[in-house]
Coordinates of C-alpha atoms in Angstrom, one line a residue:
Chain A
X23 CA 18.0 -0.3 9.7
X24 CA 16.0 -3.4 9.0
X25 CA 12.9 -1.3 8.7
X26 CA 14.5 0.8 6.0
X27 CA 15.7 -2.3 4.1
X28 CA 12.2 -3.8 4.3
X29 CA 10.6 -0.7 2.8
X30 CA 13.1 -0.6 0.0
X31 CA 12.7 -4.3 -0.7
X32 CA 8.9 -4.0 -0.7
X33 CA 9.0 -1.0 -3.1
X34 CA 11.5 -2.8 -5.4
X35 CA 9.5 -6.1 -5.5
X36 CA 6.3 -4.1 -6.1
X37 CA 7.9 -2.1 -8.9
X38 CA 9.3 -5.2 -10.6
X39 CA 6.0 -7.1 -10.3
X40 CA 4.1 -4.1 -11.7
X41 CA 6.4 -4.0 -14.7
X42 CA 5.8 -7.7 -15.3
X43 CA 2.0 -7.2 -15.0
X44 CA 2.2 -4.3 -17.5
X45 CA 3.9 -6.6 -20.0
X46 CA 1.7 -9.7 -19.7
X47 CA -1.7 -8.2 -18.4
X48 CA -2.6 -11.5 -16.9
X49 CA -5.0 -11.1 -14.0
X50 CA -3.4 -13.8 -11.9
X51 CA -0.1 -11.9 -12.0
X52 CA -1.5 -8.9 -10.3
X53 CA 1.2 -7.1 -8.2
X54 CA -1.0 -7.6 -5.1
X55 CA -0.8 -11.4 -5.5
X56 CA 2.8 -11.8 -6.8
X57 CA 4.6 -9.3 -4.6
X58 CA 3.3 -10.6 -1.3
X59 CA 4.2 -14.2 -2.4
X60 CA 7.8 -13.2 -3.2
X61 CA 8.2 -11.1 -0.1
X62 CA 6.8 -13.8 2.3
X63 CA 9.0 -16.4 0.7
X64 CA 12.0 -14.1 1.3
X65 CA 10.9 -13.6 5.0
X66 CA 10.7 -17.4 5.5
X67 CA 13.9 -18.0 3.6
X68 CA 16.0 -15.5 5.5
X69 CA 14.3 -16.2 8.8
X70 CA 13.0 -12.7 9.3
X71 CA 10.1 -12.2 11.7
X72 CA 7.0 -10.6 10.4
X73 CA 7.2 -8.0 13.2
X74 CA 10.6 -6.9 12.1
X75 CA 9.4 -6.7 8.5
X76 CA 6.4 -4.7 9.6
X77 CA 8.5 -2.1 11.4
X78 CA 9.1 -0.9 7.9
X79 CA 6.0 -2.2 6.2
X80 CA 3.9 -0.2 8.6
X81 CA 5.1 3.0 6.9
X82 CA 3.8 1.9 3.6
X83 CA 0.5 0.6 5.1
X84 CA 0.1 4.1 6.7
X85 CA 0.1 5.7 3.3
X86 CA -3.3 4.0 2.7
X87 CA -4.8 6.7 4.9
X88 CA -3.9 9.7 2.7
X89 CA -4.7 7.6 -0.3
X90 CA -8.3 7.1 1.0
X91 CA -8.5 10.9 1.6
X92 CA -7.3 11.4 -2.0
X93 CA -10.5 9.7 -3.2
X94 CA -12.2 13.0 -2.4
X95 CA -10.7 14.3 -5.7
X96 CA -12.5 12.0 -8.2
X97 CA -15.6 12.2 -6.1
X98 CA -15.5 16.0 -6.3
X99 CA -14.8 16.0 -10.0
X100 CA -17.8 13.8 -10.8
X101 CA -20.1 15.2 -8.1
X102 CA -22.7 16.2 -10.8
X103 CA -23.0 12.6 -12.2
X104 CA -23.1 11.2 -8.7
X105 CA -25.9 13.6 -7.7
X106 CA -27.9 12.7 -10.9
X107 CA -27.7 9.0 -10.1
X108 CA -28.0 9.3 -6.3
X109 CA -31.1 7.0 -6.2
X110 CA -29.6 4.3 -8.4
X111 CA -26.4 4.4 -6.3
X112 CA -28.3 4.1 -3.0
X113 CA -30.3 1.1 -4.4
X114 CA -27.3 -0.7 -5.8
X115 CA -25.3 -0.2 -2.6
X116 CA -28.1 -1.4 -0.3
X117 CA -28.3 -4.5 -2.4
X118 CA -24.5 -5.0 -2.5
X119 CA -24.0 -4.5 1.2
X120 CA -26.9 -6.8 2.2
X121 CA -25.7 -9.5 -0.2
X122 CA -22.1 -9.1 1.0
X123 CA -23.0 -9.8 4.6
X124 CA -25.6 -12.5 4.0
X125 CA -23.7 -14.4 1.4
X126 CA -20.5 -14.4 3.5
X127 CA -22.6 -15.9 6.3
X128 CA -24.4 -18.4 4.1
X129 CA -21.3 -19.7 2.4
X130 CA -19.6 -20.0 5.8
X131 CA -22.5 -22.2 6.9
X132 CA -22.2 -24.3 3.8
X133 CA -18.5 -25.0 4.3
X134 CA -19.1 -25.6 8.0
X135 CA -16.9 -22.9 9.5
X136 CA -17.5 -22.2 13.2
X137 CA -19.2 -19.0 14.3
X138 CA -15.9 -17.2 15.3
X139 CA -14.7 -17.4 11.7
X140 CA -18.1 -16.8 10.3
X141 CA -18.5 -13.5 12.2
X142 CA -14.9 -12.5 11.2
X143 CA -15.9 -13.0 7.6
X144 CA -19.1 -10.9 7.6
X145 CA -17.5 -7.5 7.2
X146 CA -14.8 -8.7 4.7
X147 CA -15.8 -6.6 1.7
X148 CA -15.1 -3.1 3.2
X149 CA -11.9 -1.1 3.9
X150 CA -9.7 -2.6 6.7
X151 CA -10.1 -0.2 9.7
X152 CA -13.9 -0.1 9.5
X153 CA -14.1 -3.9 8.8
X154 CA -12.0 -4.5 12.0
X155 CA -14.3 -2.2 14.0
X156 CA -17.4 -4.0 12.7
X157 CA -15.8 -7.3 13.5
X158 CA -15.2 -6.3 17.1
X159 CA -18.8 -5.0 17.3
X160 CA -20.4 -8.3 16.1
X161 CA -18.0 -10.5 18.1
X162 CA -15.5 -11.6 15.4
X163 CA -11.7 -11.7 15.5
X164 CA -10.5 -8.4 14.1
X165 CA -7.0 -9.7 13.0
X166 CA -8.6 -12.5 11.0
X167 CA -11.0 -10.0 9.5
X168 CA -8.0 -7.9 8.3
X169 CA -6.7 -11.0 6.5
X170 CA -10.1 -11.7 4.9
X171 CA -10.3 -8.1 3.8
X172 CA -7.0 -8.4 2.0
X173 CA -7.8 -11.7 0.4
X174 CA -11.1 -10.2 -0.8
X175 CA -9.2 -7.3 -2.3
X176 CA -6.9 -9.7 -4.3
X177 CA -9.9 -11.9 -5.3
X178 CA -11.9 -8.8 -6.5
X179 CA -9.0 -7.5 -8.6
X180 CA -9.0 -10.8 -10.5
X181 CA -12.7 -11.5 -10.5
X182 CA -14.0 -8.0 -11.1
X183 CA -12.9 -7.6 -14.7
X184 CA -14.2 -11.1 -15.4
X185 CA -17.6 -10.4 -14.0
X186 CA -17.7 -7.2 -16.1
X187 CA -16.8 -9.1 -19.2
X188 CA -19.1 -12.0 -18.8
X189 CA -22.2 -10.0 -17.8
X190 CA -21.5 -7.4 -20.5
X191 CA -21.6 -4.5 -18.0
X192 CA -21.2 -1.4 -20.2
X193 CA -22.2 1.5 -17.9
X194 CA -19.2 3.2 -16.3
X195 CA -21.2 3.8 -13.2
X196 CA -22.2 0.1 -12.8
X197 CA -18.5 -1.0 -13.4
X198 CA -17.2 1.4 -10.7
X199 CA -19.9 0.5 -8.2
X200 CA -19.4 -3.3 -8.5
X201 CA -15.6 -2.9 -8.2
X202 CA -15.7 -0.6 -5.2
X203 CA -18.5 -2.6 -3.5
X204 CA -16.9 -6.0 -4.1
X205 CA -13.3 -5.2 -3.4
X206 CA -13.0 -1.9 -1.5
X207 CA -9.7 0.0 -2.2
X208 CA -8.2 -2.7 -4.3
X209 CA -11.3 -2.7 -6.5
X210 CA -11.2 1.1 -6.7
X211 CA -7.6 1.0 -7.9
X212 CA -8.7 -1.4 -10.6
X213 CA -11.7 0.9 -11.5
X214 CA -9.2 3.8 -12.0
X215 CA -7.5 1.6 -14.6
X216 CA -10.8 1.5 -16.5
X217 CA -11.2 5.3 -16.4
X218 CA -11.6 8.3 -14.0
X219 CA -15.4 8.1 -14.0
X220 CA -15.3 4.4 -13.1
X221 CA -12.8 5.4 -10.4
X222 CA -15.1 8.0 -9.0
X223 CA -18.0 5.6 -8.8
X224 CA -15.8 3.0 -7.1
X225 CA -14.5 5.5 -4.5
X226 CA -18.1 6.4 -3.7
X227 CA -19.0 2.7 -3.5
X228 CA -16.1 2.0 -1.2
X229 CA -17.1 4.8 1.2
X230 CA -20.8 4.0 1.2
X231 CA -20.2 0.3 1.6
X232 CA -18.2 1.0 4.7
X233 CA -20.9 3.2 6.2
X234 CA -23.8 0.9 5.2
X235 CA -22.0 -2.1 6.7
X236 CA -21.5 -0.3 9.9
X237 CA -25.3 0.0 10.2
X238 CA -26.4 -3.2 8.5
X239 CA -24.0 -5.7 10.0
X240 CA -25.2 -5.6 13.6
X241 CA -28.8 -5.9 12.4
X242 CA -28.2 -8.8 10.0
X243 CA -25.9 -10.8 12.3
X244 CA -28.5 -12.3 14.6
X245 CA -30.5 -13.5 11.5
X246 CA -27.4 -15.2 10.0
X247 CA -26.6 -16.9 13.3
X248 CA -30.1 -18.5 13.5
Chain B
X56 CA 10.4 17.2 -13.5
X57 CA 12.0 17.9 -10.1
X58 CA 9.4 20.5 -9.4
X59 CA 6.6 18.1 -10.1
X60 CA 8.3 15.5 -7.9
X61 CA 8.6 17.9 -5.0
X62 CA 5.1 19.1 -5.5
X63 CA 3.7 15.5 -5.4
X64 CA 5.5 14.9 -2.1
X65 CA 4.2 18.1 -0.6
X66 CA 0.7 17.2 -1.6
X67 CA 1.0 13.7 -0.2
X68 CA 2.0 15.5 3.0
X69 CA -1.2 17.7 2.9
X70 CA -3.4 14.6 2.4
X71 CA -1.6 12.9 5.3
X72 CA -2.4 15.9 7.5
X73 CA -6.1 15.7 6.6
X74 CA -6.0 12.0 7.4
X75 CA -4.4 12.8 10.8
X76 CA -7.0 15.5 11.4
X77 CA -9.7 13.0 10.5
X78 CA -8.2 10.5 13.0
X79 CA -8.3 13.1 15.8
X80 CA -11.9 14.1 15.0
X81 CA -13.0 10.5 14.9
X82 CA -11.4 9.9 18.3
X83 CA -12.7 13.0 20.0
X84 CA -16.2 12.8 18.7
X85 CA -16.3 9.0 19.1
X86 CA -17.3 8.5 15.5
X87 CA -17.7 4.9 14.4
X88 CA -16.1 5.6 11.0
X89 CA -12.4 5.6 10.4
X90 CA -10.2 8.8 10.4
X91 CA -9.3 8.6 6.7
X92 CA -13.0 8.6 5.7
X93 CA -13.6 11.6 7.9
X94 CA -10.5 13.2 6.2
X95 CA -12.1 12.4 2.8
X96 CA -15.2 14.3 3.8
X97 CA -13.2 17.2 5.2
X98 CA -11.3 17.6 1.8
X99 CA -14.6 17.2 -0.1
X100 CA -16.2 20.1 2.0
X101 CA -13.1 22.3 1.6
X102 CA -13.1 21.7 -2.2
X103 CA -16.9 22.4 -2.4
X104 CA -16.6 25.7 -0.5
X105 CA -13.5 26.6 -2.6
X106 CA -11.3 26.9 0.5
X107 CA -9.0 24.3 -1.1
X108 CA -8.1 24.4 -4.7
X109 CA -8.2 21.2 -6.7
X110 CA -4.6 21.9 -8.0
X111 CA -3.3 21.9 -4.4
X112 CA -4.0 18.2 -3.8
X113 CA -4.7 16.7 -7.3
X114 CA -1.1 15.7 -8.1
X115 CA -0.6 14.0 -4.7
X116 CA -3.9 12.2 -4.8
X117 CA -3.4 10.8 -8.2
X118 CA 0.0 9.5 -7.3
X119 CA -1.3 7.8 -4.1
X120 CA -4.3 6.3 -5.9
X121 CA -2.2 4.9 -8.8
X122 CA 0.3 3.3 -6.4
X123 CA -2.3 2.1 -3.9
X124 CA -1.7 -1.6 -4.3
X125 CA 1.8 -1.0 -2.8
X126 CA 0.2 0.1 0.4
X127 CA -1.8 -3.2 0.7
X128 CA 1.3 -5.4 0.3
X129 CA 2.6 -5.4 3.9
X130 CA -0.9 -6.4 5.1
X131 CA -1.0 -9.2 2.5
X132 CA 2.4 -10.4 3.8
X133 CA 0.9 -10.5 7.3
X134 CA -1.0 -13.7 6.2
X135 CA 2.2 -15.7 6.9
X136 CA 1.5 -15.1 10.6
X137 CA -1.6 -17.2 10.4
X138 CA 0.0 -20.4 9.1
X139 CA -2.0 -22.7 11.4
X140 CA -5.4 -21.2 10.6
X141 CA -4.6 -21.3 6.9
X142 CA -3.4 -24.9 6.9
X143 CA -6.5 -25.9 8.8
X144 CA -9.3 -23.8 7.2
X145 CA -7.6 -22.1 4.2
X146 CA -9.6 -23.7 1.5
X147 CA -12.9 -23.0 3.3
X148 CA -11.9 -19.3 3.7
X149 CA -11.0 -19.1 0.1
X150 CA -14.3 -20.7 -1.1
X151 CA -16.4 -18.4 1.0
X152 CA -14.4 -15.3 -0.1
X153 CA -14.4 -16.2 -3.8
X154 CA -18.0 -17.2 -4.0
X155 CA -19.2 -14.3 -1.9
X156 CA -17.1 -11.7 -3.9
X157 CA -18.5 -13.0 -7.2
X158 CA -22.1 -12.9 -5.8
X159 CA -21.7 -9.3 -4.5
X160 CA -20.2 -8.1 -7.8
X161 CA -22.8 -9.8 -10.0
X162 CA -25.7 -8.4 -7.9
X163 CA -24.3 -4.9 -7.5
X164 CA -23.4 -4.7 -11.2
X165 CA -26.7 -6.1 -12.5
X166 CA -28.9 -3.9 -10.1
X167 CA -26.9 -0.8 -11.2
X168 CA -27.1 -1.6 -14.9
X169 CA -30.8 -2.5 -14.8
X170 CA -31.7 0.8 -12.9
X171 CA -29.5 2.9 -15.2
X172 CA -31.1 1.5 -18.3
X173 CA -34.6 1.9 -16.8
X174 CA -33.9 5.5 -16.0
X175 CA -32.6 6.1 -19.5
X176 CA -35.6 4.4 -21.1
X177 CA -38.0 6.6 -19.0
X178 CA -36.2 9.7 -20.3
X179 CA -36.1 8.3 -23.8
X180 CA -32.3 8.2 -24.0
X181 CA -30.1 5.3 -24.9
X182 CA -28.7 3.8 -21.7
X183 CA -24.9 4.2 -21.9

C-alpha cells in the first residue's frame, strides 16, 4: 500500500513541477531538482523511511531500463548522420571521457577529498549501473557513485544549456555530444528538448561514454592516484 | 486517444522485455556493460535487419524518453540517506562535480565543433 502511495505521490509531484517548469523555464527549477527536494522534505516531515519510499520508487527507477533501450530509436533514425561523422564522434568522445575521469580526480585532489571519495567520483559522468560497476572495479564505493551520478545529471541539466549559449555552440551534433557526454541520460533528455537530432547525438554519446569509461577508467586510475 | 494510450503501454512493455533480455544476456555472457545497453543494441540490430518495425516501438520509446526525468527522481531522493557524508563533505562533492561537469562539456563541445567545422571547410561547405 505504502509503495503504491509513494509511486502516486512521486508522479504527482513530478507532474506539478514539470508544469511549473514549463511556465517559468528557469533552469534552477528543473523537475529533477525541485521534485526530489519536495519529496525528501515530505519523507522527513512524515517520518517515512527511504526504504519504504523506495519499495514504490524502485518501480519508477526500473523504467529507466526500457527508456535506455528506447534510445535505439533516435540512433536508428539518424544512423546515416552518425556514420558520416563517426570519426568526429570518436575523437570528441575520447577527449570527453578522458577529461571526465582526469578532471574529477584532479578537482578531488584540489578540495582534499580522500581516495575513497575520489575513486567513487571518477566514473560519475556515465549512466548509473555502469558507473557503479566501474566504481567497484577501481575500488570506490558504488552507492556513493550512484549519488554522484545523479548530482552530475542535475548539474548537467542546468549547466549544459549555459555552456552551449556562452560558447556559441551551433552544430546540433556538438550540442548533443556535450549533453550526453557531460550528463548521461539526464543530459540526453535535455538534448531531446533541443531537437531529435541533438537527442540522437546525445544518446550515442551516453552509450559511448559508458563503454569508453569502462575501458579508460582502470587505465587512468593509477595515474590519478600518483 | 484510448487506442494510442494502450499502444504506448504495450510498446513500453516490449521495450521492457528487451531490457530484461539484455540483462539475461549480460549475466550469462559475463558482459561488463549493463543489460539495458545490451537491449539497446538488440533493438538497433532488429531495426537494421527489418525484423522489428519502427512503428512497433516508436510510440513507447518517445513516451519513456520524454518522461525520463521521472525515473531519476527516486534515486535523487536517495541522497537523504547520506546525511552525514553530505554534511561533512557536501560542498567538496558539489565543487568537484560542478567544475568537472563544466570542463567536460566545454571540452567535448569545442572539440566536436572544431572538428565539424574543419571537415566542412575541407569539403568547401559552410559548417552548420
